[in-house]
PDB file of C-alpha atoms in Angstrom:
ATOM      1  CA  MET A 969     -77.038  -8.316 115.369  1.00 48.00           C
ATOM      2  CA  LYS A 970     -76.011 -11.887 116.166  1.00 57.00           C
ATOM      3  CA  ILE A 971     -76.077 -12.840 112.478  1.00 58.00           C
ATOM      4  CA  LYS A 972     -73.754  -9.937 111.631  1.00 61.00           C
ATOM      5  CA  ALA A 973     -71.462 -10.937 114.478  1.00 55.00           C
ATOM      6  CA  LEU A 974     -71.132 -14.427 113.013  1.00 58.00           C
ATOM      7  CA  PHE A 975     -69.356 -12.967 109.993  1.00 66.00           C
ATOM      8  CA  ARG A 976     -66.901 -10.835 111.977  1.00 85.00           C
ATOM      9  CA  VAL A 977     -63.899 -13.118 111.731  1.00 95.00           C
ATOM     10  CA  GLU A 978     -60.324 -12.749 112.951  1.00 97.00           C
ATOM     11  CA  TRP A 979     -58.748 -14.542 110.030  1.00 97.00           C
ATOM     12  CA  PRO A 980     -55.234 -15.085 111.491  1.00 98.00           C
ATOM     13  CA  THR A 981     -56.742 -17.023 114.395  1.00 98.00           C
ATOM     14  CA  LEU A 982     -59.222 -18.963 112.277  1.00 98.00           C
ATOM     15  CA  GLY A 983     -56.450 -19.836 109.827  1.00 98.00           C
ATOM     16  CA  LEU A 984     -54.269 -21.124 112.652  1.00 98.00           C
ATOM     17  CA  ILE A 985     -57.085 -23.242 114.073  1.00 98.00           C
ATOM     18  CA  LEU A 986     -57.793 -24.882 110.725  1.00 98.00           C
ATOM     19  CA  GLY A 987     -54.072 -25.228 110.033  1.00 98.00           C
ATOM     20  CA  SER A 988     -53.470 -26.869 113.416  1.00 98.00           C
ATOM     21  CA  TYR A 989     -56.001 -29.600 112.629  1.00 98.00           C
ATOM     22  CA  ALA A 990     -54.436 -30.137 109.191  1.00 98.00           C
ATOM     23  CA  LEU A 991     -50.961 -30.445 110.752  1.00 98.00           C
ATOM     24  CA  TRP A 992     -52.309 -32.749 113.464  1.00 98.00           C
ATOM     25  CA  GLY A 993     -53.742 -35.036 110.790  1.00 98.00           C
ATOM     26  CA  ALA A 994     -50.495 -34.920 108.822  1.00 98.00           C
ATOM     27  CA  ALA A 995     -48.512 -35.848 111.943  1.00 98.00           C
ATOM     28  CA  LEU A 996     -50.752 -38.886 112.472  1.00 98.00           C
ATOM     29  CA  TRP A 997     -51.078 -40.091 108.877  1.00 98.00           C
ATOM     30  CA  LEU A 998     -48.207 -38.716 106.800  1.00 98.00           C
ATOM     31  CA  VAL A 999     -45.157 -37.994 108.950  1.00 97.00           C
ATOM     32  CA  PRO A1000     -43.097 -41.067 109.894  1.00 96.00           C
ATOM     33  CA  LEU A1001     -42.106 -41.813 113.480  1.00 94.00           C
ATOM     34  CA  PRO A1002     -40.350 -40.399 115.457  1.00 95.00           C
ATOM     35  CA  LEU A1003     -40.742 -37.077 113.638  1.00 98.00           C
ATOM     36  CA  GLY A1004     -44.509 -37.507 113.748  1.00 98.00           C
ATOM     37  CA  VAL A1005     -44.415 -37.541 117.550  1.00 98.00           C
ATOM     38  CA  ILE A1006     -42.467 -34.261 117.597  1.00 98.00           C
ATOM     39  CA  VAL A1007     -44.761 -32.576 115.070  1.00 98.00           C
ATOM     40  CA  ALA A1008     -47.884 -33.805 116.865  1.00 98.00           C
ATOM     41  CA  GLY A1009     -46.524 -32.596 120.210  1.00 98.00           C
ATOM     42  CA  ILE A1010     -45.863 -29.110 118.842  1.00 98.00           C
ATOM     43  CA  VAL A1011     -49.306 -28.980 117.226  1.00 98.00           C
ATOM     44  CA  ILE A1012     -50.975 -30.141 120.449  1.00 98.00           C
ATOM     45  CA  ALA A1013     -49.284 -27.273 122.321  1.00 98.00           C
ATOM     46  CA  LEU A1014     -50.358 -24.810 119.615  1.00 98.00           C
ATOM     47  CA  HIS A1015     -53.938 -26.098 119.769  1.00 98.00           C
ATOM     48  CA  ALA A1016     -53.974 -25.529 123.544  1.00 98.00           C
ATOM     49  CA  SER A1017     -52.803 -21.951 122.913  1.00 98.00           C
ATOM     50  CA  LEU A1018     -55.676 -21.590 120.443  1.00 98.00           C
ATOM     51  CA  GLN A1019     -58.108 -22.930 123.038  1.00 98.00           C
ATOM     52  CA  HIS A1020     -56.894 -20.109 125.271  1.00 98.00           C
ATOM     53  CA  GLU A1021     -57.628 -17.627 122.466  1.00 98.00           C
ATOM     54  CA  ALA A1022     -61.114 -19.058 122.024  1.00 98.00           C
ATOM     55  CA  ILE A1023     -61.848 -18.691 125.747  1.00 98.00           C
ATOM     56  CA  HIS A1024     -61.094 -14.970 125.364  1.00 98.00           C
ATOM     57  CA  GLY A1025     -63.481 -14.507 122.440  1.00 97.00           C
ATOM     58  CA  HIS A1026     -61.581 -15.324 119.254  1.00 97.00           C
ATOM     59  CA  PRO A1027     -61.870 -15.702 116.298  1.00 98.00           C
ATOM     60  CA  PHE A1028     -65.647 -15.073 116.258  1.00 97.00           C
ATOM     61  CA  LYS A1029     -67.759 -12.747 118.361  1.00 94.00           C
ATOM     62  CA  VAL A1030     -70.152 -15.608 119.094  1.00 96.00           C
ATOM     63  CA  GLN A1031     -68.667 -17.645 121.929  1.00 97.00           C
ATOM     64  CA  TRP A1032     -70.369 -20.964 121.235  1.00 96.00           C
ATOM     65  CA  LEU A1033     -68.808 -20.991 117.776  1.00 97.00           C
ATOM     66  CA  ASN A1034     -65.348 -20.357 119.223  1.00 98.00           C
ATOM     67  CA  ASP A1035     -65.906 -23.171 121.716  1.00 98.00           C
ATOM     68  CA  LEU A1036     -67.050 -25.567 119.005  1.00 97.00           C
ATOM     69  CA  LEU A1037     -63.954 -24.864 116.903  1.00 97.00           C
ATOM     70  CA  VAL A1038     -61.452 -25.848 119.595  1.00 98.00           C
ATOM     71  CA  TRP A1039     -63.456 -28.346 121.689  1.00 97.00           C
ATOM     72  CA  PRO A1040     -61.532 -31.532 120.718  1.00 97.00           C
ATOM     73  CA  PRO A1041     -59.150 -32.415 123.579  1.00 97.00           C
ATOM     74  CA  LEU A1042     -55.933 -33.117 121.703  1.00 98.00           C
ATOM     75  CA  THR A1043     -54.112 -33.196 125.072  1.00 97.00           C
ATOM     76  CA  LEU A1044     -56.674 -35.835 126.169  1.00 97.00           C
ATOM     77  CA  VAL A1045     -56.599 -35.025 129.906  1.00 94.00           C
ATOM     78  CA  ILE A1046     -58.264 -31.611 130.235  1.00 95.00           C
ATOM     79  CA  PRO A1047     -61.924 -31.006 129.321  1.00 97.00           C
ATOM     80  CA  TYR A1048     -62.171 -27.757 127.364  1.00 98.00           C
ATOM     81  CA  SER A1049     -65.123 -26.483 129.399  1.00 97.00           C
ATOM     82  CA  ARG A1050     -63.157 -27.006 132.638  1.00 97.00           C
ATOM     83  CA  PHE A1051     -60.162 -25.198 131.152  1.00 97.00           C
ATOM     84  CA  ALA A1052     -62.486 -22.325 130.243  1.00 97.00           C
ATOM     85  CA  THR A1053     -64.063 -22.150 133.699  1.00 97.00           C
ATOM     86  CA  THR A1054     -60.813 -22.334 135.653  1.00 96.00           C
ATOM     87  CA  HIS A1055     -59.006 -19.927 133.349  1.00 97.00           C
ATOM     88  CA  ARG A1056     -61.705 -17.292 133.660  1.00 95.00           C
ATOM     89  CA  ALA A1057     -61.453 -17.648 137.449  1.00 95.00           C
ATOM     90  CA  HIS A1058     -57.695 -17.167 137.148  1.00 96.00           C
ATOM     91  CA  HIS A1059     -58.271 -13.842 135.385  1.00 94.00           C
ATOM     92  CA  HIS A1060     -59.529 -12.245 138.592  1.00 93.00           C
ATOM     93  CA  ASP A1061     -56.175 -10.537 139.077  1.00 90.00           C
ATOM     94  CA  ALA A1062     -56.660  -9.992 142.809  1.00 93.00           C
ATOM     95  CA  VAL A1063     -56.389 -13.769 143.425  1.00 95.00           C
ATOM     96  CA  ILE A1064     -53.467 -14.580 141.093  1.00 96.00           C
ATOM     97  CA  THR A1065     -51.089 -17.060 142.826  1.00 96.00           C
ATOM     98  CA  ASP A1066     -53.594 -17.601 145.677  1.00 96.00           C
ATOM     99  CA  PRO A1067     -53.208 -21.297 146.642  1.00 95.00           C
ATOM    100  CA  TYR A1068     -56.978 -21.663 146.965  1.00 94.00           C
ATOM    101  CA  ASP A1069     -58.732 -19.125 144.748  1.00 95.00           C
ATOM    102  CA  ASP A1070     -56.401 -19.192 141.716  1.00 96.00           C
ATOM    103  CA  PRO A1071     -56.965 -22.529 139.915  1.00 94.00           C
ATOM    104  CA  GLU A1072     -53.694 -22.062 137.987  1.00 95.00           C
ATOM    105  CA  SER A1073     -51.479 -21.338 140.999  1.00 96.00           C
ATOM    106  CA  ASN A1074     -48.408 -23.532 141.520  1.00 94.00           C
ATOM    107  CA  TYR A1075     -48.053 -22.374 145.133  1.00 97.00           C
ATOM    108  CA  LEU A1076     -49.303 -24.264 148.171  1.00 97.00           C
ATOM    109  CA  ASP A1077     -50.536 -23.052 151.516  1.00 97.00           C
ATOM    110  CA  PRO A1078     -47.451 -23.403 153.786  1.00 97.00           C
ATOM    111  CA  ALA A1079     -49.553 -25.303 156.329  1.00 96.00           C
ATOM    112  CA  ILE A1080     -50.430 -27.877 153.638  1.00 96.00           C
ATOM    113  CA  TRP A1081     -46.799 -28.033 152.492  1.00 97.00           C
ATOM    114  CA  ASP A1082     -45.597 -28.772 156.022  1.00 96.00           C
ATOM    115  CA  ARG A1083     -47.863 -31.828 156.238  1.00 96.00           C
ATOM    116  CA  LEU A1084     -46.816 -33.375 152.917  1.00 97.00           C
ATOM    117  CA  PRO A1085     -44.657 -36.520 152.917  1.00 97.00           C
ATOM    118  CA  ALA A1086     -40.973 -35.828 152.280  1.00 97.00           C
ATOM    119  CA  ALA A1087     -41.062 -37.697 148.948  1.00 97.00           C
ATOM    120  CA  VAL A1088     -43.892 -35.486 147.669  1.00 97.00           C
ATOM    121  CA  GLN A1089     -41.998 -32.375 148.774  1.00 97.00           C
ATOM    122  CA  VAL A1090     -38.967 -33.560 146.797  1.00 97.00           C
ATOM    123  CA  VAL A1091     -41.057 -34.092 143.642  1.00 97.00           C
ATOM    124  CA  LEU A1092     -42.754 -30.702 143.974  1.00 97.00           C
ATOM    125  CA  GLY A1093     -39.398 -29.074 144.652  1.00 97.00           C
ATOM    126  CA  TRP A1094     -38.019 -30.461 141.403  1.00 97.00           C
ATOM    127  CA  ASN A1095     -41.207 -29.349 139.678  1.00 97.00           C
ATOM    128  CA  ASN A1096     -40.157 -25.775 140.526  1.00 96.00           C
ATOM    129  CA  ARG A1097     -36.931 -26.189 138.531  1.00 97.00           C
ATOM    130  CA  LEU A1098     -37.322 -25.834 134.784  1.00 98.00           C
ATOM    131  CA  ALA A1099     -35.798 -29.246 134.056  1.00 98.00           C
ATOM    132  CA  GLY A1100     -38.205 -30.834 136.510  1.00 97.00           C
ATOM    133  CA  ARG A1101     -41.157 -28.840 135.216  1.00 98.00           C
ATOM    134  CA  LEU A1102     -40.538 -30.030 131.656  1.00 98.00           C
ATOM    135  CA  VAL A1103     -40.068 -33.693 132.629  1.00 98.00           C
ATOM    136  CA  LEU A1104     -42.363 -34.074 135.638  1.00 97.00           C
ATOM    137  CA  GLY A1105     -44.709 -31.116 135.152  1.00 97.00           C
ATOM    138  CA  PRO A1106     -47.272 -32.759 132.846  1.00 98.00           C
ATOM    139  CA  LEU A1107     -47.615 -35.719 135.212  1.00 97.00           C
ATOM    140  CA  VAL A1108     -47.689 -33.602 138.394  1.00 97.00           C
ATOM    141  CA  GLY A1109     -50.146 -31.145 136.841  1.00 96.00           C
ATOM    142  CA  SER A1110     -52.455 -33.836 135.475  1.00 96.00           C
ATOM    143  CA  ILE A1111     -52.574 -35.785 138.743  1.00 96.00           C
ATOM    144  CA  SER A1112     -53.183 -32.606 140.748  1.00 95.00           C
ATOM    145  CA  PHE A1113     -55.933 -31.533 138.335  1.00 96.00           C
ATOM    146  CA  LEU A1114     -57.687 -34.915 138.447  1.00 96.00           C
ATOM    147  CA  ILE A1115     -57.530 -35.073 142.253  1.00 95.00           C
ATOM    148  CA  THR A1116     -59.006 -31.579 142.517  1.00 95.00           C
ATOM    149  CA  GLU A1117     -61.758 -32.421 140.033  1.00 96.00           C
ATOM    150  CA  ALA A1118     -62.667 -35.574 141.958  1.00 95.00           C
ATOM    151  CA  ARG A1119     -62.558 -33.773 145.297  1.00 95.00           C
ATOM    152  CA  LEU A1120     -64.834 -30.945 144.133  1.00 94.00           C
ATOM    153  CA  GLY A1121     -67.203 -33.228 142.234  1.00 92.00           C
ATOM    154  CA  THR A1122     -69.789 -30.544 141.478  1.00 96.00           C
ATOM    155  CA  ALA A1123     -72.635 -30.982 139.010  1.00 96.00           C
ATOM    156  CA  GLU A1124     -70.825 -28.651 136.601  1.00 95.00           C
ATOM    157  CA  ILE A1125     -67.696 -30.808 136.754  1.00 97.00           C
ATOM    158  CA  ARG A1126     -69.688 -33.996 136.191  1.00 97.00           C
ATOM    159  CA  ARG A1127     -71.369 -32.433 133.138  1.00 97.00           C
ATOM    160  CA  ALA A1128     -68.017 -31.281 131.788  1.00 97.00           C
ATOM    161  CA  TRP A1129     -66.543 -34.766 132.034  1.00 97.00           C
ATOM    162  CA  ALA A1130     -69.682 -36.331 130.564  1.00 97.00           C
ATOM    163  CA  LEU A1131     -69.176 -34.130 127.504  1.00 96.00           C
ATOM    164  CA  HIS A1132     -65.411 -34.620 127.482  1.00 98.00           C
ATOM    165  CA  LEU A1133     -65.173 -38.394 127.543  1.00 97.00           C
ATOM    166  CA  PRO A1134     -66.981 -39.161 124.246  1.00 97.00           C
ATOM    167  CA  VAL A1135     -65.042 -36.440 122.422  1.00 97.00           C
ATOM    168  CA  MET A1136     -61.792 -37.786 123.882  1.00 98.00           C
ATOM    169  CA  ALA A1137     -62.853 -41.225 122.674  1.00 98.00           C
ATOM    170  CA  ALA A1138     -63.394 -39.772 119.190  1.00 98.00           C
ATOM    171  CA  VAL A1139     -59.864 -38.302 119.228  1.00 98.00           C
ATOM    172  CA  LEU A1140     -58.459 -41.672 120.273  1.00 98.00           C
ATOM    173  CA  GLY A1141     -60.604 -43.328 117.604  1.00 98.00           C
ATOM    174  CA  LEU A1142     -58.910 -41.190 114.949  1.00 98.00           C
ATOM    175  CA  VAL A1143     -55.538 -42.126 116.407  1.00 98.00           C
ATOM    176  CA  ALA A1144     -56.549 -45.804 116.191  1.00 98.00           C
ATOM    177  CA  LEU A1145     -57.353 -45.371 112.490  1.00 98.00           C
ATOM    178  CA  SER A1146     -54.002 -43.713 111.822  1.00 98.00           C
ATOM    179  CA  PRO A1147     -50.576 -45.348 111.458  1.00 98.00           C
ATOM    180  CA  MET A1148     -49.430 -43.717 114.731  1.00 98.00           C
ATOM    181  CA  PRO A1149     -49.487 -46.173 117.671  1.00 98.00           C
ATOM    182  CA  PHE A1150     -51.285 -45.227 120.879  1.00 97.00           C
ATOM    183  CA  TRP A1151     -48.031 -45.117 122.837  1.00 98.00           C
ATOM    184  CA  ALA A1152     -46.610 -42.638 120.320  1.00 98.00           C
ATOM    185  CA  TYR A1153     -49.659 -40.377 120.573  1.00 98.00           C
ATOM    186  CA  LEU A1154     -49.506 -40.445 124.377  1.00 98.00           C
ATOM    187  CA  LEU A1155     -45.850 -39.420 124.098  1.00 98.00           C
ATOM    188  CA  ALA A1156     -46.840 -36.583 121.734  1.00 98.00           C
ATOM    189  CA  ALA A1157     -49.534 -35.405 124.144  1.00 98.00           C
ATOM    190  CA  TYR A1158     -46.997 -35.458 126.974  1.00 98.00           C
ATOM    191  CA  LEU A1159     -44.578 -33.419 124.834  1.00 98.00           C
ATOM    192  CA  GLY A1160     -47.329 -30.897 124.090  1.00 98.00           C
ATOM    193  CA  LEU A1161     -48.113 -30.513 127.787  1.00 98.00           C
ATOM    194  CA  SER A1162     -44.396 -30.180 128.538  1.00 98.00           C
ATOM    195  CA  LEU A1163     -44.098 -27.286 126.074  1.00 98.00           C
ATOM    196  CA  LEU A1164     -47.053 -25.608 127.775  1.00 98.00           C
ATOM    197  CA  LYS A1165     -45.299 -26.016 131.133  1.00 98.00           C
ATOM    198  CA  LEU A1166     -42.430 -23.945 129.719  1.00 97.00           C
ATOM    199  CA  ARG A1167     -44.920 -21.157 128.964  1.00 96.00           C
ATOM    200  CA  THR A1168     -46.440 -21.181 132.430  1.00 96.00           C
ATOM    201  CA  PHE A1169     -43.181 -21.730 134.356  1.00 96.00           C
ATOM    202  CA  LEU A1170     -42.529 -18.027 135.061  1.00 94.00           C
ATOM    203  CA  GLU A1171     -45.914 -16.650 134.078  1.00 96.00           C
ATOM    204  CA  HIS A1172     -46.729 -15.462 137.607  1.00 97.00           C
ATOM    205  CA  GLN A1173     -44.815 -14.689 140.779  1.00 96.00           C
ATOM    206  CA  ALA A1174     -45.818 -14.055 144.386  1.00 95.00           C
ATOM    207  CA  HIS A1175     -46.030 -10.276 144.869  1.00 95.00           C
ATOM    208  CA  VAL A1176     -47.836  -8.014 147.302  1.00 95.00           C
ATOM    209  CA  ARG A1177     -49.424  -6.124 144.393  1.00 95.00           C
ATOM    210  CA  ALA A1178     -51.683  -7.964 141.964  1.00 94.00           C
ATOM    211  CA  SER A1179     -50.224  -5.858 139.135  1.00 93.00           C
ATOM    212  CA  GLY A1180     -46.733  -7.157 139.948  1.00 96.00           C
ATOM    213  CA  ARG A1181     -47.570 -10.835 139.512  1.00 97.00           C
ATOM    214  CA  SER A1182     -47.531 -11.251 135.704  1.00 97.00           C
ATOM    215  CA  VAL A1183     -44.373 -11.563 133.637  1.00 98.00           C
ATOM    216  CA  ILE A1184     -43.013 -10.027 130.448  1.00 98.00           C
ATOM    217  CA  ILE A1185     -40.748 -12.309 128.378  1.00 98.00           C
ATOM    218  CA  GLU A1186     -39.553 -10.344 125.363  1.00 98.00           C
ATOM    219  CA  ASP A1187     -38.843 -13.414 123.246  1.00 96.00           C
ATOM    220  CA  ARG A1188     -39.911 -13.016 119.600  1.00 94.00           C
ATOM    221  CA  GLY A1189     -38.846 -16.460 118.364  1.00 95.00           C
ATOM    222  CA  PRO A1190     -40.748 -19.667 117.575  1.00 97.00           C
ATOM    223  CA  LEU A1191     -41.739 -20.233 121.203  1.00 98.00           C
ATOM    224  CA  ALA A1192     -43.475 -16.853 121.338  1.00 98.00           C
ATOM    225  CA  PHE A1193     -45.446 -17.890 118.252  1.00 98.00           C
ATOM    226  CA  LEU A1194     -46.236 -21.309 119.721  1.00 98.00           C
ATOM    227  CA  PHE A1195     -47.575 -19.590 122.843  1.00 98.00           C
ATOM    228  CA  LEU A1196     -49.386 -16.935 120.764  1.00 98.00           C
ATOM    229  CA  ASN A1197     -47.502 -14.087 122.442  1.00 98.00           C
ATOM    230  CA  ASN A1198     -48.691 -14.984 125.923  1.00 97.00           C
ATOM    231  CA  ASN A1199     -45.095 -14.451 126.981  1.00 98.00           C
ATOM    232  CA  LEU A1200     -46.171 -10.769 127.074  1.00 98.00           C
ATOM    233  CA  HIS A1201     -48.339 -11.872 129.920  1.00 98.00           C
ATOM    234  CA  VAL A1202     -48.996  -8.662 131.788  1.00 97.00           C
ATOM    235  CA  VAL A1203     -50.280  -7.157 128.513  1.00 98.00           C
ATOM    236  CA  HIS A1204     -52.647 -10.094 128.130  1.00 98.00           C
ATOM    237  CA  HIS A1205     -53.922  -9.730 131.693  1.00 97.00           C
ATOM    238  CA  MET A1206     -54.511  -6.017 131.251  1.00 97.00           C
ATOM    239  CA  HIS A1207     -56.194  -6.484 127.852  1.00 97.00           C
ATOM    240  CA  PRO A1208     -57.574 -10.050 127.910  1.00 96.00           C
ATOM    241  CA  HIS A1209     -59.776  -9.532 124.852  1.00 96.00           C
ATOM    242  CA  LEU A1210     -56.952  -8.472 122.531  1.00 98.00           C
ATOM    243  CA  PRO A1211     -56.125 -11.122 119.909  1.00 98.00           C
ATOM    244  CA  TRP A1212     -52.697 -12.749 120.084  1.00 98.00           C
ATOM    245  CA  TYR A1213     -51.332 -10.953 117.013  1.00 98.00           C
ATOM    246  CA  ALA A1214     -52.067  -7.498 118.499  1.00 98.00           C
ATOM    247  CA  LEU A1215     -50.103  -7.993 121.739  1.00 98.00           C
ATOM    248  CA  PRO A1216     -46.539  -7.229 120.475  1.00 98.00           C
ATOM    249  CA  ALA A1217     -47.479  -3.846 118.974  1.00 98.00           C
ATOM    250  CA  VAL A1218     -49.430  -2.857 122.083  1.00 98.00           C
ATOM    251  CA  TYR A1219     -46.436  -3.782 124.249  1.00 98.00           C
ATOM    252  CA  ARG A1220     -43.944  -1.884 122.075  1.00 97.00           C
ATOM    253  CA  ALA A1221     -46.130   1.232 122.096  1.00 98.00           C
ATOM    254  CA  ARG A1222     -46.189   1.430 125.917  1.00 97.00           C
ATOM    255  CA  LYS A1223     -43.308  -0.761 127.067  1.00 98.00           C
ATOM    256  CA  ALA A1224     -42.288   1.496 129.973  1.00 97.00           C
ATOM    257  CA  HIS A1225     -45.892   1.575 131.211  1.00 97.00           C
ATOM    258  CA  TYR A1226     -46.213  -2.220 131.333  1.00 98.00           C
ATOM    259  CA  LEU A1227     -42.851  -2.656 133.050  1.00 97.00           C
ATOM    260  CA  ARG A1228     -43.807  -0.079 135.668  1.00 97.00           C
ATOM    261  CA  ARG A1229     -47.090  -1.894 136.050  1.00 95.00           C
ATOM    262  CA  ASN A1230     -45.485  -5.278 136.792  1.00 96.00           C
ATOM    263  CA  GLY A1231     -42.542  -3.887 138.770  1.00 96.00           C
ATOM    264  CA  GLY A1232     -39.957  -4.865 136.159  1.00 97.00           C
ATOM    265  CA  TYR A1233     -40.751  -8.590 136.209  1.00 97.00           C
ATOM    266  CA  LEU A1234     -38.922  -9.088 132.915  1.00 98.00           C
ATOM    267  CA  PHE A1235     -36.920 -11.682 131.001  1.00 98.00           C
ATOM    268  CA  ARG A1236     -35.320 -11.021 127.630  1.00 97.00           C
ATOM    269  CA  SER A1237     -35.822 -14.481 126.159  1.00 97.00           C
ATOM    270  CA  TYR A1238     -36.578 -18.114 126.904  1.00 97.00           C
ATOM    271  CA  GLY A1239     -32.834 -18.711 126.535  1.00 97.00           C
ATOM    272  CA  GLN A1240     -32.270 -16.517 129.601  1.00 97.00           C
ATOM    273  CA  ILE A1241     -34.854 -18.548 131.518  1.00 98.00           C
ATOM    274  CA  PHE A1242     -33.117 -21.824 130.616  1.00 98.00           C
ATOM    275  CA  ARG A1243     -29.757 -20.430 131.723  1.00 97.00           C
ATOM    276  CA  GLN A1244     -31.101 -19.172 135.049  1.00 97.00           C
ATOM    277  CA  TYR A1245     -33.588 -21.837 136.080  1.00 97.00           C
ATOM    278  CA  LEU A1246     -32.850 -25.134 134.338  1.00 98.00           C
ATOM    279  CA  TRP A1247     -31.482 -26.607 137.575  1.00 97.00           C
ATOM    280  CA  ARG A1248     -32.411 -23.882 140.070  1.00 96.00           C
ATOM    281  CA  ALA A1249     -35.814 -23.379 141.701  1.00 95.00           C
ATOM    282  CA  LYS A1250     -37.496 -20.167 140.626  1.00 91.00           C
ATOM    283  CA  ASP A1251     -39.214 -19.801 144.013  1.00 92.00           C
ATOM    284  CA  PRO A1252     -40.453 -21.981 146.895  1.00 95.00           C
ATOM    285  CA  VAL A1253     -43.479 -24.245 146.590  1.00 97.00           C
ATOM    286  CA  PRO A1254     -45.154 -22.884 149.776  1.00 97.00           C
ATOM    287  CA  HIS A1255     -46.471 -19.408 149.015  1.00 97.00           C
ATOM    288  CA  PRO A1256     -43.803 -17.026 150.373  1.00 95.00           C
ATOM    289  CA  LEU A1257     -46.334 -14.322 151.287  1.00 95.00           C
ATOM    290  CA  TRP A1258     -48.964 -16.644 152.762  1.00 91.00           C
ATOM    291  CA  PRO A1259     -49.392 -16.543 156.565  1.00 85.00           C
ATOM    292  CA  ARG A1260     -48.657 -19.776 158.371  1.00 75.00           C
TER     293      ARG A1260
END
């Protein structure tokens, strides 16, 4: 049975994975700066979207093969196995946005917020505006992630980093062999993380119902492709094992159902999000429904 499963391939996803590595190599070796930085940044964001697909069981039915395909940390800072563990914890819908139990929550316990230095509150406040999230978000997110990892310090986390560091070194070794300078690759990685912050900016909201916490963004442009249709986020949360290319048709077939499900948490496009939230906070940093 396992041998048969090995040959059950979702070709669109496999093609994208192989294509992303080819484009990454082209950005490093063939595309001149500064265009190479832009191309590499876009590819790094796409690769992270493909890591998300692999976590959910694509393109093969054998999980270790999916993991092996996307293991290289092109973003450098996040071990794939930690991304997988925290993301699966996030998919317990009952805890979405919980400041403690949802590893992907951007909300804080109000009691913690009240004790933060004023300067940190200012930075986190700007991080809740789209302009701030794009510029500061990769740095804020990376620092927060590293602090949490160090604070937890479990055996699983230590193993994950022990596996991550040599593979990260291999990625940096390839960069060293390429014409792209280290500073340029770090800028590309930052750009890739910034693009991912656009995807996650409105992904979830505080809501009394778990079903009302995940967004629908009806964008069908290049950003939707870059994010592998995760802008249809409530559909993904309801059907986490559907491949990325199936989500739009599933949404169109039962659009009214999904919008009832999430209480009409809807945006028409990423352009609408830029217009509404580029300079305005989407919601407070302290969880608005959390008891003080």
